[in-house]
PDB file of C-alpha atoms in Angstrom:
ATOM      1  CA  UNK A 246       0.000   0.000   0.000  1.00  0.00           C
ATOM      2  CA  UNK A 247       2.905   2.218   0.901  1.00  0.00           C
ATOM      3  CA  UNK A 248       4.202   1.450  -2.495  1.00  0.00           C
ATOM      4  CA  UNK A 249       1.146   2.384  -4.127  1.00  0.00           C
ATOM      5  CA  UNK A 250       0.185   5.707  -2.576  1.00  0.00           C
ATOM      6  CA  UNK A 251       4.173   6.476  -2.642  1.00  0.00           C
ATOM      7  CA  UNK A 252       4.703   6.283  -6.502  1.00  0.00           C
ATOM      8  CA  UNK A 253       0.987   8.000  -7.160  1.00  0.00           C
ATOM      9  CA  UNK A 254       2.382  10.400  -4.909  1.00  0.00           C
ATOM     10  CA  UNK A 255       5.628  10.816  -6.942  1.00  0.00           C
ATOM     11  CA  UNK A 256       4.082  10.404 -10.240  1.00  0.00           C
ATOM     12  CA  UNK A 257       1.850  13.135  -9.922  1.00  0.00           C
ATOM     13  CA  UNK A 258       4.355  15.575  -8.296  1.00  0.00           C
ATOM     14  CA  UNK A 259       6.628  14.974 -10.997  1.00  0.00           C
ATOM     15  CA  UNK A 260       4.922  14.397 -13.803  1.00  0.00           C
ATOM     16  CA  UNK A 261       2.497  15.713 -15.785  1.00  0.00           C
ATOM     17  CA  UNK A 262       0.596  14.866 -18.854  1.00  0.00           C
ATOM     18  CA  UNK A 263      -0.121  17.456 -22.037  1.00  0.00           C
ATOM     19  CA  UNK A 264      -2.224  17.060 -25.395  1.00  0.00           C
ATOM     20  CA  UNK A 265       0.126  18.039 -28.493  1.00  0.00           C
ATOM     21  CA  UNK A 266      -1.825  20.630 -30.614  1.00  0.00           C
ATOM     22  CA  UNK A 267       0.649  20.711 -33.763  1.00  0.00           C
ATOM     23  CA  UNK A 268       2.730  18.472 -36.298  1.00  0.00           C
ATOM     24  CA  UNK A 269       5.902  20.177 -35.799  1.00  0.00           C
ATOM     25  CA  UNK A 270       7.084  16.853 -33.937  1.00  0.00           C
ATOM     26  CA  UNK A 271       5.799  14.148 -36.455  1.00  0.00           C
ATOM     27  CA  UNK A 272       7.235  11.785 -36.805  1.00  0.00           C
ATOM     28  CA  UNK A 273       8.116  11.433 -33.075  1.00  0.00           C
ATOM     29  CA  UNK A 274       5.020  12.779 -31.741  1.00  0.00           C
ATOM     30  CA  UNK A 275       1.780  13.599 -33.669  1.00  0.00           C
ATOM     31  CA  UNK A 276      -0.780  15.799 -33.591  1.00  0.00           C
ATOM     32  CA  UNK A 277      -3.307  14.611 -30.848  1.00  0.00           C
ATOM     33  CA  UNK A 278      -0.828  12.300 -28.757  1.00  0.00           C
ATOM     34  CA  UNK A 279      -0.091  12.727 -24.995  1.00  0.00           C
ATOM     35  CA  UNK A 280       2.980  13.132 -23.739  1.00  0.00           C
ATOM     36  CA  UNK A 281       4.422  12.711 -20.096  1.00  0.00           C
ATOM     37  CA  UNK A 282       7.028  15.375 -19.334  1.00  0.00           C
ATOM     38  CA  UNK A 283       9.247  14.944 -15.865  1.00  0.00           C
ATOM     39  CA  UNK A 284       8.957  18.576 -14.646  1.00  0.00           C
ATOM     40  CA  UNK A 285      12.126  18.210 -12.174  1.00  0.00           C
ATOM     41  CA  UNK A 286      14.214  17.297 -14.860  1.00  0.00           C
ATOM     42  CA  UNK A 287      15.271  20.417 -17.162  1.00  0.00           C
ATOM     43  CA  UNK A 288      18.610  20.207 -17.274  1.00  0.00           C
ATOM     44  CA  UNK A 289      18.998  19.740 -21.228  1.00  0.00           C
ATOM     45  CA  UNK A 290      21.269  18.575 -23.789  1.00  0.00           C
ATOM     46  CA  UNK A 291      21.231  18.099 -27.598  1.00  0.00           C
ATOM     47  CA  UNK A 292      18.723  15.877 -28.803  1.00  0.00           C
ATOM     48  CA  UNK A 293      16.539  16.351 -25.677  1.00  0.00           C
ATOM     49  CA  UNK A 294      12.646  16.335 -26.485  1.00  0.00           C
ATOM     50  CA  UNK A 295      11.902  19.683 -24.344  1.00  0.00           C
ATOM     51  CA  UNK A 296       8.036  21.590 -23.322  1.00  0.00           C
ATOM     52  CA  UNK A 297       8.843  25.016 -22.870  1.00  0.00           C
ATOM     53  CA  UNK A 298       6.436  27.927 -22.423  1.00  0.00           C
ATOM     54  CA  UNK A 299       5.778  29.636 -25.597  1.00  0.00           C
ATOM     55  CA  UNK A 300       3.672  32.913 -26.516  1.00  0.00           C
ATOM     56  CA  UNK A 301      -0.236  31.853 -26.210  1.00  0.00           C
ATOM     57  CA  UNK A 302       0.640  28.008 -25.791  1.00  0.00           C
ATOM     58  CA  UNK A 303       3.234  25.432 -24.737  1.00  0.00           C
ATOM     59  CA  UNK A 304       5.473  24.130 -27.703  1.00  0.00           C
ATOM     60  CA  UNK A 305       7.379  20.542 -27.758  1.00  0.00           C
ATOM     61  CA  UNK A 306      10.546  21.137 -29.474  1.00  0.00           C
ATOM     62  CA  UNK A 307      13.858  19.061 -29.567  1.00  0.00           C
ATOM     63  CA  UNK A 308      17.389  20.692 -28.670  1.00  0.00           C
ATOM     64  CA  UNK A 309      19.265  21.091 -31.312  1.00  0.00           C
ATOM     65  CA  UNK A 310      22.189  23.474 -29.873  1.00  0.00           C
ATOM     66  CA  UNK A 311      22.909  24.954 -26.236  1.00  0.00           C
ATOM     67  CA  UNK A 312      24.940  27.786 -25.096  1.00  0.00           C
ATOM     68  CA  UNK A 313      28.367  28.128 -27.121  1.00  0.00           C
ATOM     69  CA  UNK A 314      27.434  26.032 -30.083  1.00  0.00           C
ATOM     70  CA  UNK A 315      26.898  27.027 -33.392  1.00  0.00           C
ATOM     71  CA  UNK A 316      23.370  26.507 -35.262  1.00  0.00           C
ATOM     72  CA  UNK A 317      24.007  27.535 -39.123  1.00  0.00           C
ATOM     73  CA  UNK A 318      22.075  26.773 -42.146  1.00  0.00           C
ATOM     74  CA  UNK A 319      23.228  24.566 -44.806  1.00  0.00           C
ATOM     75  CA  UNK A 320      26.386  22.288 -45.525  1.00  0.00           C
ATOM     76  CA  UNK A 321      26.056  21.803 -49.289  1.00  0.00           C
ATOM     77  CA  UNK A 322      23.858  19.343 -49.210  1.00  0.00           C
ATOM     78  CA  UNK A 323      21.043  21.554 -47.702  1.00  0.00           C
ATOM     79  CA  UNK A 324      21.567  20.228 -44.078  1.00  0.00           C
ATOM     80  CA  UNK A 325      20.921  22.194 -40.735  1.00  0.00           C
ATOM     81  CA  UNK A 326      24.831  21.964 -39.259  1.00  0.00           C
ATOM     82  CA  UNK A 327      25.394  22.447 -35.695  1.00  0.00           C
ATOM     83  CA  UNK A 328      28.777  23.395 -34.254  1.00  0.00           C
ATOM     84  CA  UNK A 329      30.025  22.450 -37.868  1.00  0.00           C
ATOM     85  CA  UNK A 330      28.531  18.757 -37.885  1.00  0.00           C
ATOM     86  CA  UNK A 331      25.033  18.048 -40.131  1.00  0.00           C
ATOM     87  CA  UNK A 332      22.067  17.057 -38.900  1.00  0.00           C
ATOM     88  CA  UNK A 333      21.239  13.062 -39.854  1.00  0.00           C
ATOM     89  CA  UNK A 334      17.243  15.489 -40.737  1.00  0.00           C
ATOM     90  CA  UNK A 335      15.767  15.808 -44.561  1.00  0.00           C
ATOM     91  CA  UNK A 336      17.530  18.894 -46.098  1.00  0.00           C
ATOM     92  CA  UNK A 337      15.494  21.853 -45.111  1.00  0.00           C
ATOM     93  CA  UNK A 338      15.538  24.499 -47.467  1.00  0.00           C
ATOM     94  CA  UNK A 339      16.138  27.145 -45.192  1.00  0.00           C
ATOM     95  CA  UNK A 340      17.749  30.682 -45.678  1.00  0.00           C
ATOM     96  CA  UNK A 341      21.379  30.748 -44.762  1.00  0.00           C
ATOM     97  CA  UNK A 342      21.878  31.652 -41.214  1.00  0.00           C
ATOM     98  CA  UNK A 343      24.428  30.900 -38.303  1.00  0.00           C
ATOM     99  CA  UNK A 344      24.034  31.339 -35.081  1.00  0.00           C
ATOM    100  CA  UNK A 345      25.962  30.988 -32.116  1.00  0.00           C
ATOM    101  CA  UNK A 346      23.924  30.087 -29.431  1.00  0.00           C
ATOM    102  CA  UNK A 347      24.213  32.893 -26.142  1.00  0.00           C
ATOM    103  CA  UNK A 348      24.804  31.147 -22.463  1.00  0.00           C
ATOM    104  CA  UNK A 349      22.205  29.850 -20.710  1.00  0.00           C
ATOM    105  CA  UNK A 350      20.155  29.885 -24.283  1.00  0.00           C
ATOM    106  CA  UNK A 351      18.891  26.990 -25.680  1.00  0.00           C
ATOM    107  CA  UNK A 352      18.470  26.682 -29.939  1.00  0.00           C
ATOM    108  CA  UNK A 353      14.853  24.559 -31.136  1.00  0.00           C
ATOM    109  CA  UNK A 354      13.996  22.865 -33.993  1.00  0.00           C
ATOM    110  CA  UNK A 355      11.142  20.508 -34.756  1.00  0.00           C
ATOM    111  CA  UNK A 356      11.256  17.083 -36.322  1.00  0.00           C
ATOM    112  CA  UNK A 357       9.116  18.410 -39.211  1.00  0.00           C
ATOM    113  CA  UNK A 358      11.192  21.122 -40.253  1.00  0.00           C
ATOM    114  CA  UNK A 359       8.950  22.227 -42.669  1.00  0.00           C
ATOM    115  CA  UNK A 360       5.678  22.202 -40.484  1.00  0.00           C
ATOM    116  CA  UNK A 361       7.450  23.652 -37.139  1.00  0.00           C
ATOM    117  CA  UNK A 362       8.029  27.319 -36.597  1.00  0.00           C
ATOM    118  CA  UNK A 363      11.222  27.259 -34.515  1.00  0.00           C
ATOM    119  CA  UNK A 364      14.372  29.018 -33.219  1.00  0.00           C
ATOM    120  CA  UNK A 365      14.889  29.298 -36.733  1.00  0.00           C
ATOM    121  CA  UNK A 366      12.384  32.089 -37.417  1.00  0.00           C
ATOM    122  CA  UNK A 367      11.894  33.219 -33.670  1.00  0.00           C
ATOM    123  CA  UNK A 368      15.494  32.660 -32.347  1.00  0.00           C
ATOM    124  CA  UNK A 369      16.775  30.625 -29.510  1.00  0.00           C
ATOM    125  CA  UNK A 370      15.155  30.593 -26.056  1.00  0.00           C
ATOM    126  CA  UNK A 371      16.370  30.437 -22.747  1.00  0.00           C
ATOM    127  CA  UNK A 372      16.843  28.026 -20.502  1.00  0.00           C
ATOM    128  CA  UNK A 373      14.460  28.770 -18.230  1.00  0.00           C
ATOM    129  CA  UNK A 374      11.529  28.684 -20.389  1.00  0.00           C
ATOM    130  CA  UNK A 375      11.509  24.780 -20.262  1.00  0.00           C
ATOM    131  CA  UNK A 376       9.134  23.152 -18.271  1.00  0.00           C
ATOM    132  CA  UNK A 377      10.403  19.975 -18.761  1.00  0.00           C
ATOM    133  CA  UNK A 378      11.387  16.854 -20.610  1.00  0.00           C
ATOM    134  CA  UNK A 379       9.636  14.798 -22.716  1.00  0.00           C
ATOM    135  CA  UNK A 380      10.280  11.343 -21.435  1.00  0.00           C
ATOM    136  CA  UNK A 381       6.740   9.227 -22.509  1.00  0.00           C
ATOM    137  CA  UNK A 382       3.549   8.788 -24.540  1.00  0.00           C
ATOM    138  CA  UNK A 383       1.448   8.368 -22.287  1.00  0.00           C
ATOM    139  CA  UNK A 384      -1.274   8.142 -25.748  1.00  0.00           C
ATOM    140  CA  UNK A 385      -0.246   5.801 -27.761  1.00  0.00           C
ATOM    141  CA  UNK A 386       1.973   4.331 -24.857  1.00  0.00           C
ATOM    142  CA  UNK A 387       5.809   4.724 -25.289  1.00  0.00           C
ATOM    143  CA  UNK A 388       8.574   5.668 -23.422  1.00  0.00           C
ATOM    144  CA  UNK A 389      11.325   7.581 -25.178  1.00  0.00           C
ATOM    145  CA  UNK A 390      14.944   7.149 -24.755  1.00  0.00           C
ATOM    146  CA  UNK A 391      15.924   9.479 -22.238  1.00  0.00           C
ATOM    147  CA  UNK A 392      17.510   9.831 -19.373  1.00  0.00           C
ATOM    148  CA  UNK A 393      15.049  10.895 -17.770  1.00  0.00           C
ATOM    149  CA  UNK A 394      12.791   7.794 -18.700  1.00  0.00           C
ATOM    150  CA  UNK A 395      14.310   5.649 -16.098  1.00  0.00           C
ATOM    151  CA  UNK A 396      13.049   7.382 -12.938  1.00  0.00           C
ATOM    152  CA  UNK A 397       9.661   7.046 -15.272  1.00  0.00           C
ATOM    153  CA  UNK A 398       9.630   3.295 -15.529  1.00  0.00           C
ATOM    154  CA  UNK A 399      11.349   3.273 -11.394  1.00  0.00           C
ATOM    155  CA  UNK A 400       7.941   4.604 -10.996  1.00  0.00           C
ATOM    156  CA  UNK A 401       5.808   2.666 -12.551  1.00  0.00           C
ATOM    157  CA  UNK A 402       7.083  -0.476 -11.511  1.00  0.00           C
ATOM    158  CA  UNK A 403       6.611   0.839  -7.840  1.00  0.00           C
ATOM    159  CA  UNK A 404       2.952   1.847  -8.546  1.00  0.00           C
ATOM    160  CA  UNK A 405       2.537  -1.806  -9.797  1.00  0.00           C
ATOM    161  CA  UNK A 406       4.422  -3.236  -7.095  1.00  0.00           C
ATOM    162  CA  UNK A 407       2.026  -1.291  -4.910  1.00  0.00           C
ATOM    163  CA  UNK A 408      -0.882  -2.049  -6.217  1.00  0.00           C
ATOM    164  CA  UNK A 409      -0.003  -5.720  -6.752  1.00  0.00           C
ATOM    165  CA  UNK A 410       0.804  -6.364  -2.776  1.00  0.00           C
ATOM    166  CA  UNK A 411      -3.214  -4.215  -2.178  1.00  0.00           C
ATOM    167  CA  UNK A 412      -5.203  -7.222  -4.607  1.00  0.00           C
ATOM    168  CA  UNK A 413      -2.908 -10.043  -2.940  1.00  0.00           C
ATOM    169  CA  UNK A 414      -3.601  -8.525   0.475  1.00  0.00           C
ATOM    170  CA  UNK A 415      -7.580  -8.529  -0.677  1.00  0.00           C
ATOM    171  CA  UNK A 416      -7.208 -11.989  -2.175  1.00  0.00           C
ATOM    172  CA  UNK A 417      -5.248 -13.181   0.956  1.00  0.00           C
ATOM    173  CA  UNK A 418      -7.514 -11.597   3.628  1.00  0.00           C
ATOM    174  CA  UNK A 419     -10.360 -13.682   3.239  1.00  0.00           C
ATOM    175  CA  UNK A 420      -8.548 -17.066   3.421  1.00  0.00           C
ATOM    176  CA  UNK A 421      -6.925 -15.803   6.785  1.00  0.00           C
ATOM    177  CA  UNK A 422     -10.024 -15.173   8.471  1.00  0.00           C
ATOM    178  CA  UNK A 423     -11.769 -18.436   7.779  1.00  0.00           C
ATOM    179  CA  UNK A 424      -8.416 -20.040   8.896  1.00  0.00           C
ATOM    180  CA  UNK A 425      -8.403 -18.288  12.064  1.00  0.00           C
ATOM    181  CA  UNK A 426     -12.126 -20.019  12.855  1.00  0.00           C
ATOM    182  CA  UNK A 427     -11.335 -23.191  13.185  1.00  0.00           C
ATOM    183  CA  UNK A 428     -10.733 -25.137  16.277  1.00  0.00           C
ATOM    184  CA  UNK A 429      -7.075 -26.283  15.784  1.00  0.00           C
ATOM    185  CA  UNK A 430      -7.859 -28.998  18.102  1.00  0.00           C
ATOM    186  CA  UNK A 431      -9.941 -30.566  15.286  1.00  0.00           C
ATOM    187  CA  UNK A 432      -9.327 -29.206  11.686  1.00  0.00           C
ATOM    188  CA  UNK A 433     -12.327 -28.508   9.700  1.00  0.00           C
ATOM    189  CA  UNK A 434     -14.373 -27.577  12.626  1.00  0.00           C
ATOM    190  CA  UNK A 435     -15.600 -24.145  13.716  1.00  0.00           C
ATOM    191  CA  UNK A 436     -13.758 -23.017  17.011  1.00  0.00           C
ATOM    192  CA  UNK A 437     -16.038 -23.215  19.743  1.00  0.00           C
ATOM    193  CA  UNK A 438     -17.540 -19.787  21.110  1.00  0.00           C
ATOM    194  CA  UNK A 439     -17.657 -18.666  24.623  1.00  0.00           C
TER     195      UNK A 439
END
């Protein structure tokens, strides 16, 4: 029970649970899909699945470049490069920029560079807009792989631990009591009252 009521505890302290309104994530994450983010955990790096606070509505955007690096637009193949090295993303057509990415500043992209309006067209954002890390869908259920996605799964299992040793004690309860009734004198019989 402890179990239980400890990881429900954690879980919903931690975690929380957001509808994705846009395709600027697809493939990863499509319109309509939940996602769990772990709102203690916002220390980012590159790659990171991030929900930061944007102007009207929270965005989901994936860290492409933090403080120091370089974000600049296109090796000769048309690829996003950052800090010199090309994205493994579809060539993206995108006016020639380069950016170098200010401390404590964070640069964005989407998956679907051509649906997602970014830090390429509203510049990077700081650090302390993000709200959290993406670690889950919670709709369709999948857990991404993150760092963060162990203490999600730690939790889990504990809630399901939990809630595993409540139905055993509720299967197990009933058997004890009819136990205790009888006369241990002579099995099968009721103990005798006073």
């Amino acid at each position: 029970m402890v179990l239980l009521i400890g990881a429900a505890g954690v879980f919903l302290l931690r975690y929380r649970v957001y509808q994705v309104p846009t395709t600027s994530m697809t493939p990863a994450i499509e319109p309509g899909n939940r996602i769990v983010v772990d709102t203690w955990s916002r220390t980012t790096h590159r790659g990171d699945m991030v929900l930061v606070t944007g102007e009207g509505t929270d965005l989901v955007k994936r860290v492409a470049a933090t403080g120091g690096e370089v974000a600049a637009c296109c090796d000769p193949s048309g690829h996003l490069q950052m800090d010199g090295v090309p994205l493994a993303l579809t060539p993206s057509g995108d006016e020639p920029f380069s950016v170098r990415v200010p401390a404590g500043h964070l640069f964005l992209l989407g998956d679907n560079l051509t649906a997602s309006v970014d830090s390429r067209a509203t510049g990077t954002v700081p650090s302390s807009d993000v709200l959290g890390r993406v670690v889950a869908l919670a709709y369709p259920a999948r857990l991404f792989p993150d760092r963060a996605a162990g203490t999600l799964r730690l939790v889990v299992l504990a809630g399901l631990l939990g809630l595993s040793s409540v139905l055993l004690a509720a299967l197990l309860t009933p058997l004890a009591r009819g136990h205790s009734n009888q006369d241990p004198r002579t099995p099968g019989k009721p103990r005798p009252t006073s």
